[in-house]
Tab-separated table of C-alpha atoms in Angstrom:
chain	number	residue	atom	x	y	z
A	1	MET	CA	-52.111	-5.650	-41.191
A	2	GLY	CA	-52.537	-4.779	-37.507
A	3	LEU	CA	-50.913	-8.055	-36.609
A	4	CYS	CA	-47.900	-7.173	-38.833
A	5	LYS	CA	-47.466	-3.797	-37.168
A	6	GLN	CA	-47.684	-5.417	-33.783
A	7	SER	CA	-44.969	-7.939	-34.759
A	8	ILE	CA	-42.675	-5.202	-36.092
A	9	PHE	CA	-43.204	-3.152	-32.942
A	10	ARG	CA	-42.338	-6.165	-30.813
A	11	CYS	CA	-39.225	-6.769	-32.905
A	12	LEU	CA	-38.071	-3.179	-32.475
A	13	PHE	CA	-38.770	-3.242	-28.760
A	14	GLY	CA	-36.852	-6.500	-28.394
A	15	CYS	CA	-33.871	-5.119	-30.313
A	16	LEU	CA	-33.824	-1.983	-28.203
A	17	PHE	CA	-33.916	-4.084	-25.057
A	18	ILE	CA	-31.035	-6.260	-26.276
A	19	PHE	CA	-28.886	-3.299	-27.314
A	20	SER	CA	-29.503	-1.548	-23.997
A	21	ILE	CA	-28.242	-4.616	-22.128
A	22	MET	CA	-25.203	-4.988	-24.400
A	23	ALA	CA	-24.292	-1.326	-24.085
A	24	ALA	CA	-24.500	-1.347	-20.279
A	25	PRO	CA	-21.134	-1.419	-18.479
A	26	VAL	CA	-20.603	-4.835	-16.939
A	27	GLN	CA	-16.922	-4.522	-16.021
A	28	ALA	CA	-17.426	-4.001	-12.316
A	29	GLY	CA	-16.156	-5.587	-9.154
A	30	THR	CA	-15.903	-5.057	-5.417
A	31	LEU	CA	-13.319	-2.638	-4.055
A	32	THR	CA	-12.870	-2.855	-0.279
A	33	PHE	CA	-11.242	-0.169	1.852
A	34	TYR	CA	-9.326	-0.910	5.045
A	35	ALA	CA	-7.594	1.294	7.602
A	36	SER	CA	-4.628	0.264	9.710
A	37	GLY	CA	-2.366	1.621	12.403
A	38	GLU	CA	-0.196	-1.474	11.845
A	39	ASP	CA	1.220	-3.478	14.722
A	40	LEU	CA	2.362	-0.335	16.503
A	41	ALA	CA	-1.333	0.373	17.151
A	42	THR	CA	-2.383	-3.118	18.223
A	43	GLU	CA	0.789	-4.115	20.094
A	44	GLY	CA	1.999	-0.682	21.073
A	45	PHE	CA	5.545	0.619	21.305
A	46	GLN	CA	7.318	-2.194	23.101
A	47	ALA	CA	11.062	-2.861	23.431
A	48	PRO	CA	13.074	-2.600	21.323
A	49	ARG	CA	10.573	-0.430	19.455
A	50	LEU	CA	10.134	2.134	22.218
A	51	THR	CA	9.392	5.763	21.470
A	52	LYS	CA	12.391	7.845	20.529
A	53	ASP	CA	12.601	9.063	24.151
A	54	GLY	CA	12.396	5.576	25.635
A	55	TRP	CA	8.714	5.233	26.590
A	56	ALA	CA	6.729	2.036	26.162
A	57	LEU	CA	3.217	2.780	24.928
A	58	THR	CA	0.100	0.652	25.102
A	59	PHE	CA	-2.980	1.964	23.325
A	60	SER	CA	-6.484	1.281	24.554
A	61	HIS	CA	-8.098	3.159	21.647
A	62	ILE	CA	-7.020	5.017	18.536
A	63	PHE	CA	-10.053	6.680	16.963
A	64	VAL	CA	-9.873	8.214	13.493
A	65	THR	CA	-12.739	9.782	11.557
A	66	LEU	CA	-12.502	9.540	7.788
A	67	THR	CA	-14.613	10.772	4.907
A	68	ASP	CA	-14.378	11.380	1.150
A	69	ILE	CA	-12.561	8.070	0.727
A	70	THR	CA	-11.895	7.747	-2.998
A	71	ALA	CA	-9.794	5.432	-5.128
A	72	TYR	CA	-8.643	6.487	-8.590
A	73	GLN	CA	-7.364	4.945	-11.791
A	74	THR	CA	-4.728	7.388	-12.976
A	75	ASP	CA	-2.660	7.430	-16.158
A	76	PRO	CA	0.001	8.684	-15.839
A	77	PRO	CA	0.233	7.494	-12.235
A	78	TYR	CA	-0.267	10.170	-9.573
A	79	ASP	CA	2.904	11.489	-7.974
A	80	PRO	CA	2.243	12.614	-4.373
A	81	ASN	CA	5.527	14.514	-4.345
A	82	GLN	CA	4.080	16.845	-6.979
A	83	GLY	CA	0.855	17.238	-5.015
A	84	GLY	CA	-2.369	18.754	-6.303
A	85	PRO	CA	-5.672	17.066	-7.103
A	86	ILE	CA	-5.642	13.493	-8.365
A	87	PRO	CA	-6.713	13.544	-12.047
A	88	GLY	CA	-8.290	10.105	-12.201
A	89	LYS	CA	-10.956	9.624	-14.847
A	90	THR	CA	-12.293	6.501	-13.166
A	91	GLN	CA	-13.072	6.725	-9.487
A	92	ALA	CA	-14.706	4.672	-6.767
A	93	THR	CA	-15.938	6.625	-3.750
A	94	LEU	CA	-17.006	5.153	-0.443
A	95	PRO	CA	-19.850	7.363	0.797
A	96	GLY	CA	-20.313	8.505	4.372
A	97	VAL	CA	-18.288	9.462	7.430
A	98	HIS	CA	-16.490	6.602	9.175
A	99	THR	CA	-15.221	6.687	12.757
A	100	LEU	CA	-12.960	3.703	13.423
A	101	ASP	CA	-10.999	2.315	16.346
A	102	LEU	CA	-7.644	1.124	14.995
A	103	VAL	CA	-7.029	-0.894	18.181
A	104	MET	CA	-10.261	-2.524	19.330
A	105	SER	CA	-11.713	-3.111	15.853
A	106	ALA	CA	-8.525	-4.446	14.274
A	107	GLN	CA	-8.428	-7.891	12.704
A	108	GLU	CA	-5.528	-10.286	13.139
A	109	ASP	CA	-3.706	-8.529	10.322
A	110	ASP	CA	-4.082	-5.195	12.182
A	111	ARG	CA	-6.572	-3.869	9.619
A	112	VAL	CA	-10.022	-2.423	10.230
A	113	LEU	CA	-12.734	-2.781	7.614
A	114	VAL	CA	-14.023	0.612	6.502
A	115	GLY	CA	-16.431	-0.414	3.746
A	116	ALA	CA	-16.722	-1.594	0.166
A	117	VAL	CA	-17.850	-0.242	-3.186
A	118	MET	CA	-19.720	-3.103	-4.818
A	119	ASP	CA	-19.903	-1.775	-8.380
A	120	ALA	CA	-16.445	-0.276	-8.873
A	121	PRO	CA	-15.276	-0.241	-12.513
A	122	ALA	CA	-12.564	-2.786	-13.218
A	123	GLY	CA	-8.986	-1.575	-13.577
A	124	HIS	CA	-5.968	-0.642	-11.507
A	125	TYR	CA	-6.729	1.747	-8.640
A	126	ASN	CA	-3.297	3.285	-8.260
A	127	ALA	CA	-4.177	6.387	-6.233
A	128	LEU	CA	-6.134	6.995	-3.045
A	129	SER	CA	-7.363	9.998	-1.128
A	130	TRP	CA	-9.271	10.570	2.066
A	131	LYS	CA	-10.072	13.373	4.451
A	132	MET	CA	-9.562	13.346	8.202
A	133	THR	CA	-12.608	15.142	9.513
A	134	ARG	CA	-13.981	16.003	12.933
A	135	ALA	CA	-16.514	13.578	14.365
A	136	THR	CA	-19.910	15.131	14.976
A	137	GLU	CA	-21.359	12.821	17.622
A	138	GLY	CA	-20.536	11.396	21.035
A	139	ILE	CA	-17.443	11.986	23.120
A	140	LEU	CA	-15.329	12.219	19.967
A	141	ALA	CA	-17.313	15.147	18.578
A	142	GLY	CA	-15.013	17.908	17.385
A	143	TYR	CA	-11.952	15.690	16.999
A	144	SER	CA	-10.495	13.904	13.987
A	145	MET	CA	-8.066	11.665	15.886
A	146	VAL	CA	-7.953	10.518	19.507
A	147	LEU	CA	-5.332	8.276	21.115
A	148	THR	CA	-5.709	6.873	24.641
A	149	GLY	CA	-3.579	4.455	26.628
A	150	THR	CA	-0.727	4.216	29.110
A	151	ALA	CA	2.964	4.962	28.888
A	152	GLU	CA	5.688	3.373	31.003
A	153	LYS	CA	9.321	4.245	31.576
A	154	GLU	CA	11.671	3.263	34.398
A	155	GLY	CA	8.822	2.226	36.701
A	156	GLU	CA	6.715	5.319	36.032
A	157	THR	CA	3.276	4.847	34.480
A	158	VAL	CA	1.479	7.720	32.772
A	159	PRO	CA	-2.036	7.461	31.329
A	160	PHE	CA	-2.627	9.638	28.279
A	161	GLN	CA	-5.510	11.022	26.219
A	162	LEU	CA	-4.318	12.842	23.116
A	163	TYR	CA	-6.860	14.763	21.038
A	164	SER	CA	-6.345	16.233	17.574
A	165	GLU	CA	-8.957	18.429	15.937
A	166	GLU	CA	-6.969	19.080	12.766
A	167	GLU	CA	-8.668	18.386	9.467
A	168	ARG	CA	-6.596	17.486	6.431
A	169	THR	CA	-6.771	15.586	3.150
A	170	TYR	CA	-4.277	12.912	2.204
A	171	ARG	CA	-3.585	12.205	-1.471
A	172	CYS	CA	-1.504	9.137	-2.154
A	173	GLY	CA	-0.148	7.283	-5.141
A	174	GLU	CA	-0.121	3.539	-5.423
A	175	TYR	CA	-0.138	1.360	-2.315
A	176	VAL	CA	3.374	0.162	-1.472
A	177	GLY	CA	3.695	-3.048	0.525
A	178	ASP	CA	4.345	-6.766	0.303
A	179	GLU	CA	2.031	-7.026	-2.684
A	180	ARG	CA	0.416	-4.656	-5.140
A	181	LYS	CA	-3.128	-3.677	-4.290
A	182	GLY	CA	-6.031	-2.134	-6.143
A	183	LEU	CA	-5.902	-4.483	-9.151
A	184	LEU	CA	-9.612	-5.023	-9.708
A	185	ALA	CA	-10.522	-7.557	-12.383
A	186	GLU	CA	-13.922	-7.715	-13.988
A	187	GLN	CA	-16.388	-9.095	-11.410
A	188	GLY	CA	-13.445	-9.616	-9.058
A	189	GLU	CA	-12.375	-8.272	-5.689
A	190	ALA	CA	-9.570	-5.949	-4.664
A	191	ASP	CA	-8.701	-3.839	-1.658
A	192	LEU	CA	-6.816	-0.736	-0.654
A	193	GLU	CA	-5.412	0.341	2.694
A	194	ILE	CA	-5.323	3.656	4.505
A	195	THR	CA	-2.276	3.363	6.724
A	196	PHE	CA	-1.309	5.449	9.757
A	197	HIS	CA	2.354	5.445	10.782
A	198	LEU	CA	2.319	6.190	14.501
A	199	ASP	CA	6.106	6.294	14.680
A	200	HIS	CA	5.927	9.613	12.867
A	201	ILE	CA	4.322	10.964	16.069
A	202	PHE	CA	6.366	9.208	18.726
A	203	GLY	CA	9.608	8.314	16.916
A	204	ARG	CA	11.466	5.052	17.352
A	205	ALA	CA	14.276	4.220	19.803
A	206	ASP	CA	15.488	1.429	17.530
A	207	LYS	CA	16.308	3.897	14.765
A	208	PRO	CA	19.148	6.425	14.694
A	209	ALA	CA	18.465	9.680	16.478
A	210	ASP	CA	19.312	11.591	13.308
A	211	ASP	CA	16.812	9.605	11.231
A	212	PRO	CA	14.517	12.223	9.640
A	213	MET	CA	11.489	10.556	11.205
A	214	ASN	CA	13.015	10.871	14.691
A	215	THR	CA	14.123	14.448	14.182
A	216	GLU	CA	10.586	15.465	13.172
A	217	ALA	CA	8.581	13.347	15.636
A	218	PRO	CA	7.784	15.025	18.986
A	219	GLY	CA	8.089	11.714	20.860
A	220	PHE	CA	6.127	11.097	24.066
A	221	ALA	CA	7.974	13.473	26.402
A	222	PRO	CA	5.649	16.447	25.658
A	223	PHE	CA	2.669	14.456	26.991
A	224	THR	CA	4.029	13.239	30.330
A	225	ASN	CA	2.757	16.091	32.487
A	226	GLY	CA	-0.913	15.290	32.791
A	227	ASP	CA	-3.400	12.449	32.692
A	228	GLY	CA	-6.240	14.562	31.367
A	229	LYS	CA	-7.173	15.569	27.866
A	230	GLN	CA	-4.173	16.906	25.966
A	231	THR	CA	-3.921	18.501	22.561
A	232	LEU	CA	-2.057	16.609	19.882
A	233	THR	CA	-0.727	18.729	17.022
A	234	LEU	CA	-0.073	16.716	13.896
A	235	HIS	CA	0.637	19.580	11.501
A	236	GLY	CA	3.882	18.885	9.663
A	237	LEU	CA	3.876	15.181	10.535
A	238	HIS	CA	3.252	12.661	7.749
A	239	ILE	CA	1.315	9.933	9.512
A	240	GLY	CA	-1.012	9.126	6.570
A	241	HIS	CA	0.329	6.574	4.080
A	242	ALA	CA	-0.854	4.046	1.525
A	243	GLY	CA	1.046	1.117	2.977
A	244	GLU	CA	4.611	2.405	2.949
A	245	GLY	CA	3.945	4.922	0.211
A	246	HIS	CA	4.042	8.542	1.290
A	247	CYS	CA	1.139	10.902	0.631
A	248	ASN	CA	0.643	14.545	-0.070
A	249	VAL	CA	-1.127	16.375	2.777
A	250	GLU	CA	-3.425	19.366	2.457
A	251	TRP	CA	-4.171	20.965	5.818
A	252	HIS	CA	-7.543	22.621	6.160
B	1	MET	CA	33.584	-49.369	-15.662
B	2	ALA	CA	31.931	-52.617	-16.827
B	3	LEU	CA	31.079	-50.994	-20.140
B	4	LYS	CA	34.646	-49.757	-20.530
B	5	ARG	CA	36.063	-53.236	-19.759
B	6	SER	CA	33.780	-55.021	-22.225
B	7	LEU	CA	34.647	-52.435	-24.869
B	8	TYR	CA	38.394	-53.084	-24.466
B	9	GLN	CA	37.835	-56.859	-24.598
B	10	HIS	CA	35.920	-56.448	-27.840
B	11	ILE	CA	38.717	-54.329	-29.289
B	12	ARG	CA	41.376	-56.926	-28.347
B	13	GLN	CA	39.367	-59.606	-30.108
B	14	VAL	CA	38.699	-57.805	-33.365
B	15	VAL	CA	41.589	-55.314	-33.759
B	16	PRO	CA	45.257	-56.322	-34.285
B	17	LEU	CA	47.898	-54.909	-31.893
B	18	ARG	CA	49.421	-52.437	-34.386
B	19	GLN	CA	46.083	-50.986	-35.273
B	20	ARG	CA	45.029	-50.897	-31.617
B	21	LEU	CA	47.483	-48.066	-30.869
B	22	THR	CA	45.964	-45.893	-33.562
B	23	PHE	CA	42.447	-46.936	-32.631
B	24	GLY	CA	43.077	-45.861	-29.023
B	25	GLY	CA	43.298	-42.218	-30.035
B	26	LEU	CA	40.035	-42.424	-31.954
B	27	LEU	CA	38.367	-44.135	-29.016
B	28	LEU	CA	39.447	-41.314	-26.763
B	29	LEU	CA	37.711	-38.798	-29.010
B	30	ILE	CA	34.579	-40.916	-29.192
B	31	ALA	CA	34.583	-41.356	-25.429
B	32	LEU	CA	34.955	-37.662	-24.818
B	33	ALA	CA	32.219	-36.936	-27.284
B	34	ASN	CA	29.917	-39.383	-25.517
B	35	GLY	CA	30.819	-38.281	-22.008
B	36	LEU	CA	32.722	-41.479	-21.025
B	37	SER	CA	35.735	-41.070	-18.765
B	38	LEU	CA	38.863	-43.011	-19.582
B	39	SER	CA	42.003	-43.418	-17.532
B	40	LEU	CA	44.238	-42.381	-20.402
B	41	PRO	CA	46.518	-39.374	-19.899
B	42	VAL	CA	45.064	-36.295	-21.563
B	43	PRO	CA	46.458	-32.779	-21.702
B	44	LEU	CA	44.757	-30.387	-19.267
B	45	LEU	CA	43.496	-27.094	-20.591
B	46	ALA	CA	43.645	-23.952	-18.435
B	47	HIS	CA	40.270	-22.426	-17.365
B	48	GLY	CA	39.660	-19.845	-20.031
B	49	ALA	CA	37.521	-16.801	-19.387
B	50	LEU	CA	35.350	-15.307	-22.061
B	51	LEU	CA	33.548	-12.009	-21.779
B	52	LYS	CA	30.910	-11.061	-24.301
B	53	TYR	CA	28.752	-7.991	-24.462
B	54	THR	CA	25.395	-7.051	-25.868
B	55	HIS	CA	24.349	-3.462	-26.453
B	56	THR	CA	20.972	-2.985	-24.747
B	57	ALA	CA	18.815	-0.121	-23.537
B	58	ALA	CA	18.918	-0.585	-19.766
B	59	ILE	CA	16.993	1.379	-17.174
B	60	THR	CA	18.596	2.492	-13.939
B	61	VAL	CA	16.503	3.575	-10.987
B	62	GLN	CA	17.881	5.243	-7.890
B	63	ALA	CA	16.086	4.954	-4.561
B	64	VAL	CA	16.623	7.873	-2.180
B	65	TYR	CA	14.871	9.237	0.877
B	66	ASP	CA	13.289	12.638	0.601
B	67	THR	CA	16.296	13.980	2.514
B	68	GLY	CA	18.491	12.942	-0.431
B	69	GLN	CA	20.068	10.054	1.460
B	70	SER	CA	20.581	6.936	-0.671
B	71	MET	CA	18.352	3.948	0.068
B	72	THR	CA	21.167	1.392	0.281
B	73	GLY	CA	20.195	-2.274	0.133
B	74	ALA	CA	16.565	-1.572	-0.728
B	75	GLN	CA	14.390	-4.416	-1.984
B	76	ILE	CA	13.676	-3.707	-5.639
B	77	THR	CA	10.739	-5.286	-7.462
B	78	VAL	CA	10.116	-4.773	-11.170
B	79	TYR	CA	6.646	-5.334	-12.674
B	80	ALA	CA	6.116	-5.764	-16.414
B	81	PRO	CA	3.064	-4.227	-18.125
B	82	ASP	CA	1.515	-7.578	-19.046
B	83	ASN	CA	1.133	-8.743	-15.425
B	84	PRO	CA	1.136	-5.942	-12.853
B	85	ALA	CA	0.459	-8.366	-9.988
B	86	ARG	CA	3.457	-10.667	-10.461
B	87	PRO	CA	7.070	-9.499	-10.001
B	88	TRP	CA	9.034	-9.692	-13.242
B	89	LEU	CA	12.391	-9.184	-11.537
B	90	THR	CA	13.620	-8.667	-7.978
B	91	GLY	CA	16.937	-7.435	-6.654
B	92	ILE	CA	18.757	-5.219	-4.169
B	93	SER	CA	19.911	-1.658	-4.723
B	94	ASP	CA	23.617	-0.851	-4.450
B	95	ALA	CA	25.351	1.486	-2.015
B	96	GLU	CA	24.032	4.497	-3.911
B	97	GLY	CA	20.502	3.126	-4.097
B	98	ARG	CA	20.864	2.277	-7.783
B	99	PHE	CA	19.441	-0.727	-9.597
B	100	SER	CA	19.579	-1.463	-13.324
B	101	PHE	CA	17.567	-3.791	-15.501
B	102	VAL	CA	16.832	-4.355	-19.164
B	103	PRO	CA	13.081	-4.442	-19.898
B	104	ASP	CA	11.763	-6.950	-22.389
B	105	PRO	CA	11.195	-4.971	-25.622
B	106	ASP	CA	8.339	-7.320	-26.488
B	107	LEU	CA	6.375	-5.992	-23.514
B	108	PRO	CA	5.569	-2.356	-24.289
B	109	GLY	CA	3.657	-0.224	-21.829
B	110	THR	CA	4.236	1.103	-18.342
B	111	TRP	CA	6.849	-0.733	-16.300
B	112	SER	CA	6.638	-0.260	-12.542
B	113	VAL	CA	9.538	-0.433	-10.105
B	114	ARG	CA	9.062	-0.602	-6.343
B	115	ALA	CA	11.735	0.089	-3.718
B	116	ARG	CA	11.295	-0.788	-0.036
B	117	HIS	CA	13.621	-0.346	2.891
B	118	ALA	CA	13.076	-0.195	6.645
B	119	GLY	CA	9.378	0.600	6.498
B	120	HIS	CA	9.693	3.149	3.707
B	121	GLY	CA	8.759	2.550	0.131
B	122	ALA	CA	8.121	4.193	-3.214
B	123	MET	CA	7.107	3.281	-6.733
B	124	VAL	CA	8.093	4.714	-10.068
B	125	HIS	CA	6.318	4.062	-13.361
B	126	ILE	CA	8.308	4.063	-16.589
B	127	PRO	CA	6.528	4.236	-19.973
B	128	ILE	CA	8.275	2.196	-22.647
B	129	ASN	CA	7.142	2.490	-26.262
B	130	PRO	CA	4.030	4.389	-25.236
B	131	GLU	CA	2.734	4.402	-28.816
B	132	GLN	CA	2.109	0.690	-28.479
B	133	PRO	CA	-1.249	-0.372	-27.037
B	134	GLU	CA	-0.987	-1.163	-23.346
B	135	HIS	CA	-2.357	-4.280	-21.773
B	136	SER	CA	-5.391	-3.737	-19.632
B	137	LEU	CA	-7.238	-5.567	-16.935
B	138	ARG	CA	-10.412	-5.136	-18.907
B	139	LYS	CA	-11.274	-8.150	-20.952
B	140	GLN	CA	-11.864	-7.547	-24.611
B	141	GLY	CA	-15.011	-8.877	-26.276
B	142	TYR	CA	-18.276	-9.919	-24.684
B	143	THR	CA	-19.121	-11.722	-21.500
B	144	ALA	CA	-20.663	-15.192	-21.523
B	145	GLY	CA	-24.066	-13.720	-20.646
B	146	GLN	CA	-23.863	-11.217	-23.472
B	147	ARG	CA	-22.882	-13.914	-25.957
B	148	ALA	CA	-25.784	-16.124	-24.842
B	149	LEU	CA	-28.150	-13.188	-25.167
B	150	MET	CA	-26.859	-12.425	-28.654
B	151	ALA	CA	-27.336	-16.036	-29.734
B	152	ALA	CA	-30.830	-16.110	-28.257
B	153	SER	CA	-31.732	-12.857	-30.012
B	154	VAL	CA	-30.575	-14.231	-33.366
B	155	VAL	CA	-32.643	-17.390	-32.888
B	156	TRP	CA	-35.615	-15.342	-31.718
B	157	GLY	CA	-35.285	-13.076	-34.766
B	158	CYS	CA	-35.218	-16.018	-37.163
B	159	ILE	CA	-38.282	-17.586	-35.578
B	160	GLY	CA	-40.139	-14.266	-35.585
B	161	THR	CA	-39.309	-13.630	-39.235
B	162	ALA	CA	-40.431	-17.113	-40.189
B	163	LEU	CA	-43.706	-16.726	-38.323
B	164	TYR	CA	-44.282	-13.315	-39.887
B	165	PHE	CA	-43.965	-14.599	-43.453
B	166	SER	CA	-45.955	-17.758	-42.722
B	167	ARG	CA	-48.840	-15.592	-41.359
B	168	ARG	CA	-48.877	-13.466	-44.524
B	169	ARG	CA	-49.117	-16.557	-46.731
B	170	THR	CA	-52.037	-17.910	-44.649
B	171	SER	CA	-54.049	-14.668	-44.790
């Protein structure tokens, strides 16, 4: 009789084990996050793509510090023009604070690897948010974005160091680019991109002067008077994108 | 040409002259029906134009900048719900940034339209027949590992049951 009880107990234990495995979510894949300042960061503002006031820029470093990087599966899709929190039921968050150099760390495709979530639920990640936060260590401590390099115009060369301490959160809809991103199949791989449009700071000489981007961008002229540390104010400028897709910005 | 010549020679041999005149007209019809070209004079028809219409439920999107300016000549890409990674249709917006298309009614769900122009882009998502179940990236059913585990558990259960009853009979 004891042997019977032991067999039944083993059967029950085995069934429980099997059901626990079957009930476990297995639809997961790897979601990789990249950041990019595009070719304007790696190649600079060179003719004909000079700044709106005619300066050629070459960047030695562009440091950004990011945190709270989260991808969402939203239905209905998130509309950044409406703003507000992203109501995604399924999320994949990359933990930690990440300070990146968009120039020196860039790959051939101008992207910088931020990190990956290895067990992200499968589905379409059609929204993305991240926070620009102040770095806490080293010479970047206290700043969320730092740009250094040299500017040239009509034989004049001006070194620059632009520091921004502004913290803000970008909330974007789906990535817009050559291909759709964020489509993560079961046990597959997908990626998303945090994109910084530097021409929203410096403008573009190859675009009309009355282009909204040029009318809003300060250009480089305000930074020509000194080679020391200068303050860069980004408030009101939309430099954060998901590819070409615009994002909602919450300034802190 | 060789085929045409041999055909005429055959006709001359087997068909009398009077009947040949009548037969020529029939041959012309047969030749036209079979795609053969003959050097006989035929009346030319004017190029007729025919315009038909079908009543469909089309969707028109309009791409504009946030200033309200039309996105003229924008690259438009339409994605169907069954394959969000592959473009279903591509085109160019008109002078007012408009682009129209007729979605396939057999593909219910959310249709996505992307517009890109000069480094700017946007997407819009259009639900069509939302009461219909939408396709998903998630696979339905069980994975191969789960199926193997289920089969193994069934076999293991059968063996265990058999052993259990065989033990009772022995005792």
